Amino acid sequence: ETVLTQSPATLSLSPGDRATLSCRASQNVDIYLAWYQQKPGQAPRLLIYDASNRAAGIPARFSGSGSGTDFTLTITSLEPEDFAVYYCQQRRNWPPVTFGQGTRLEIK
Amino acid sequence: QVQLVESGGGVVQPGRSLRLSCAASGFIFSNYGMHWVRQAPGKGLEWVAVIWYDGNRKEYADSVKGRFSISRDNSNNMLYLQINSLRAEDTAVYYCARTRLDRGRGEDFDYWGQGTLVTVSS
């Protein structure tokens, strides 16, 4: 099973700041990594697929990078609605599909 | 527009069974693989099961293998999850999710339902 480790667990920033979230895979996943945003009481929302492609309707301030085992989600100039939990997910080595444990982005 | 609506959750005693449903609309259901993903209270996302677009392939997480069964009715645009021998650790919100790519070309998820809560308690 491919284990995804996200860091940090919690990130405290202010609106307007830049956020950098990390996801490390226990084995190669090529570019087959996605990022999701989840707000309280809501279903996850796909942000990024295949490491660097924004999903439909996702603002340009969200970007993804990486390949192999190390990936980054960057949010430039945080908006109030960006404070949420973010998960990475791999589809290279499945089953099982695996998710990271999440990074909580909170307002400082 | 794509819609996924889960139902069938509730409070169930340990050892009992439950069937969750997911009604799909707004897309050609028979072209897409469908997954169940669950989230225990205050915890992260856990993948549960997948069924191929044509129903010919099914895969399960080790934690549910032998107790859960995924199925679909492409004629009625419905996805199901039969859950048997429920345990306390099955308590979670269960989401159905559509694969982003059709016809088995990749397993990430572009549409999710709102979830249905299953609580296992005596």
XYZ file of C-alpha atoms in Angstrom:
230
model
C 0.000 0.000 0.000
C 1.262 3.452 -0.880
C 1.289 5.614 2.236
C 0.896 9.365 1.747
C 2.318 11.595 4.480
C 1.186 15.208 4.563
C 2.981 18.022 6.322
C 2.484 20.049 8.297
C -0.518 18.663 10.134
C -1.698 22.203 10.820
C -0.694 25.412 9.096
C -1.585 28.748 10.663
C -1.526 31.675 8.244
C -3.273 34.957 7.598
C -5.378 36.033 4.616
C -3.060 37.237 1.881
C -0.263 34.864 2.899
C 1.165 32.128 0.712
C 0.488 28.528 1.777
C 2.716 25.597 0.914
C 1.435 22.113 1.712
C 3.478 18.962 1.230
C 2.582 15.362 0.389
C 5.182 12.611 0.340
C 4.498 9.127 -1.046
C 6.103 5.963 0.300
C 6.711 4.793 -3.258
C 6.660 6.258 -6.742
C 3.259 7.514 -7.901
C 4.541 9.257 -11.054
C 2.262 12.258 -11.534
C -0.904 10.462 -10.417
C -1.634 12.578 -7.390
C -4.665 14.704 -6.654
C -5.466 17.349 -4.056
C -8.850 17.941 -2.422
C -10.236 20.662 -0.201
C -12.796 19.871 2.478
C -14.714 22.367 4.576
C -16.661 21.404 7.706
C -19.848 19.533 6.922
C -19.087 19.363 3.218
C -17.845 16.734 0.805
C -14.297 17.002 -0.512
C -13.768 19.085 -3.634
C -11.218 18.208 -6.281
C -8.652 20.974 -6.704
C -5.726 19.480 -8.594
C -5.342 16.256 -10.557
C -2.296 14.587 -12.058
C -0.056 16.652 -9.797
C -0.415 19.996 -11.544
C -3.724 20.298 -13.398
C -6.408 22.500 -11.899
C -9.882 21.009 -11.897
C -12.750 22.876 -13.497
C -13.647 26.098 -11.737
C -10.648 26.134 -9.407
C -9.063 29.584 -9.047
C -5.588 30.178 -10.412
C -4.202 30.878 -6.933
C -4.183 27.101 -6.422
C -1.294 25.261 -8.052
C 0.294 21.866 -7.712
C 3.726 20.530 -8.494
C 5.882 17.462 -8.092
C 6.334 13.957 -9.385
C 7.510 10.621 -8.117
C 7.277 10.822 -4.335
C 7.259 14.537 -3.448
C 4.391 16.890 -4.168
C 3.372 20.400 -3.209
C 0.108 22.314 -3.198
C 0.617 26.051 -3.210
C -2.041 28.645 -2.535
C -0.887 32.146 -3.314
C -2.550 35.018 -1.465
C -4.969 33.156 0.796
C -8.616 34.120 0.705
C -10.883 33.674 3.763
C -12.694 30.789 2.046
C -9.428 28.841 1.602
C -9.169 27.927 5.272
C -10.089 24.254 5.288
C -8.561 20.771 5.392
C -6.564 19.599 2.379
C -5.976 15.989 1.373
C -3.721 14.417 -1.209
C -4.678 11.149 -2.936
C -2.792 8.781 -5.228
C -4.143 6.632 -8.045
C -0.894 5.139 -9.344
C -0.717 2.088 -7.107
C -4.167 0.776 -6.453
C -6.028 -0.916 -4.995
C -6.150 0.556 -2.555
C -6.609 4.179 -3.484
C -4.946 6.034 -0.621
C -5.315 9.468 0.920
C -2.974 11.472 3.074
C -4.044 12.219 6.635
C -4.782 15.851 5.788
C -3.387 19.295 6.500
C -5.574 21.752 8.364
C -5.113 25.308 7.140
C -6.285 27.653 9.868
C -6.480 31.382 10.303
C -3.672 32.794 12.376
C -25.482 19.091 -13.804
C -23.909 16.095 -12.122
C -25.613 15.064 -8.909
C -24.910 12.239 -6.504
C -27.343 11.711 -3.642
C -26.664 9.120 -0.961
C -29.266 7.572 1.300
C -29.706 4.649 3.658
C -27.599 5.703 6.614
C -28.782 5.600 10.206
C -28.157 4.143 13.634
C -27.576 0.408 13.526
C -26.640 -2.149 16.160
C -23.330 -3.987 15.907
C -23.567 -7.121 13.812
C -26.526 -5.888 11.787
C -26.621 -5.011 8.089
C -27.358 -1.906 6.079
C -27.580 -1.002 2.411
C -26.487 2.410 1.250
C -27.679 3.858 -2.042
C -26.359 6.584 -4.300
C -28.625 8.053 -6.965
C -26.728 9.547 -9.892
C -27.940 12.042 -12.451
C -26.627 14.527 -14.992
C -24.131 12.232 -16.686
C -23.905 8.897 -18.492
C -23.687 6.744 -15.389
C -22.737 3.569 -17.262
C -19.529 5.212 -18.521
C -17.994 5.925 -15.115
C -16.459 3.940 -12.327
C -17.913 4.706 -8.926
C -16.353 4.600 -5.485
C -17.370 4.692 -1.864
C -15.171 6.714 0.491
C -15.848 7.060 4.197
C -14.859 9.466 6.928
C -15.075 8.621 10.595
C -16.052 11.529 12.868
C -13.178 14.005 13.094
C -10.915 11.793 10.979
C -9.552 11.715 7.448
C -10.781 10.118 4.262
C -10.669 6.342 3.823
C -11.289 4.661 0.504
C -13.762 1.767 0.797
C -14.584 0.240 -2.578
C -14.785 0.731 -6.325
C -16.933 -0.752 -9.052
C -15.937 -0.495 -12.678
C -18.217 1.370 -15.082
C -19.577 -1.913 -16.481
C -19.663 -3.677 -13.125
C -17.027 -6.194 -14.198
C -14.404 -5.209 -11.670
C -14.826 -4.599 -7.962
C -12.130 -3.851 -5.411
C -12.289 -3.344 -1.644
C -10.179 -1.960 1.142
C -8.741 -4.693 3.317
C -10.648 -3.276 6.298
C -14.007 -4.100 4.685
C -13.220 -7.076 2.466
C -15.642 -9.927 3.032
C -18.193 -7.722 4.834
C -18.977 -5.014 2.265
C -20.316 -5.525 -1.241
C -20.503 -2.853 -3.920
C -22.951 -3.083 -6.813
C -24.599 -0.902 -9.397
C -27.715 -0.756 -11.575
C -26.801 1.055 -14.762
C -30.390 0.936 -15.976
C -31.526 3.062 -13.060
C -28.336 5.064 -12.413
C -27.907 3.653 -8.924
C -24.882 2.654 -6.865
C -25.117 0.502 -3.751
C -23.027 -0.548 -0.799
C -24.188 -3.548 1.191
C -22.630 -3.483 4.640
C -22.822 -6.633 6.756
C -21.615 -7.491 10.257
C -21.374 -3.834 11.201
C -18.732 -2.841 13.743
C -18.279 0.273 15.826
C -15.307 1.225 13.653
C -17.599 1.395 10.601
C -19.201 4.519 12.066
C -18.589 7.204 9.462
C -20.027 9.434 6.801
C -20.112 7.414 3.603
C -19.624 9.301 0.342
C -20.156 8.045 -3.169
C -17.784 9.584 -5.678
C -17.443 9.506 -9.443
C -14.162 8.859 -11.197
C -12.929 11.869 -13.100
C -12.126 9.822 -16.190
C -14.559 7.477 -17.856
C -14.174 3.819 -18.748
C -11.597 2.882 -16.148
C -8.907 5.345 -17.121
C -8.114 6.589 -13.634
C -9.239 6.713 -10.065
C -9.525 10.220 -8.757
C -12.837 11.857 -8.039
C -14.420 14.925 -9.529
C -17.919 14.655 -8.074
C -18.968 13.612 -4.595
C -22.304 13.182 -2.916
C -23.164 14.964 0.306
C -22.640 11.803 2.327
C -24.813 9.618 4.532
C -23.984 8.990 8.183
C -23.796 5.449 9.497
C -23.625 5.122 13.276
C -22.990 1.702 14.739
C -24.093 1.612 18.326
C -25.985 -0.635 20.707
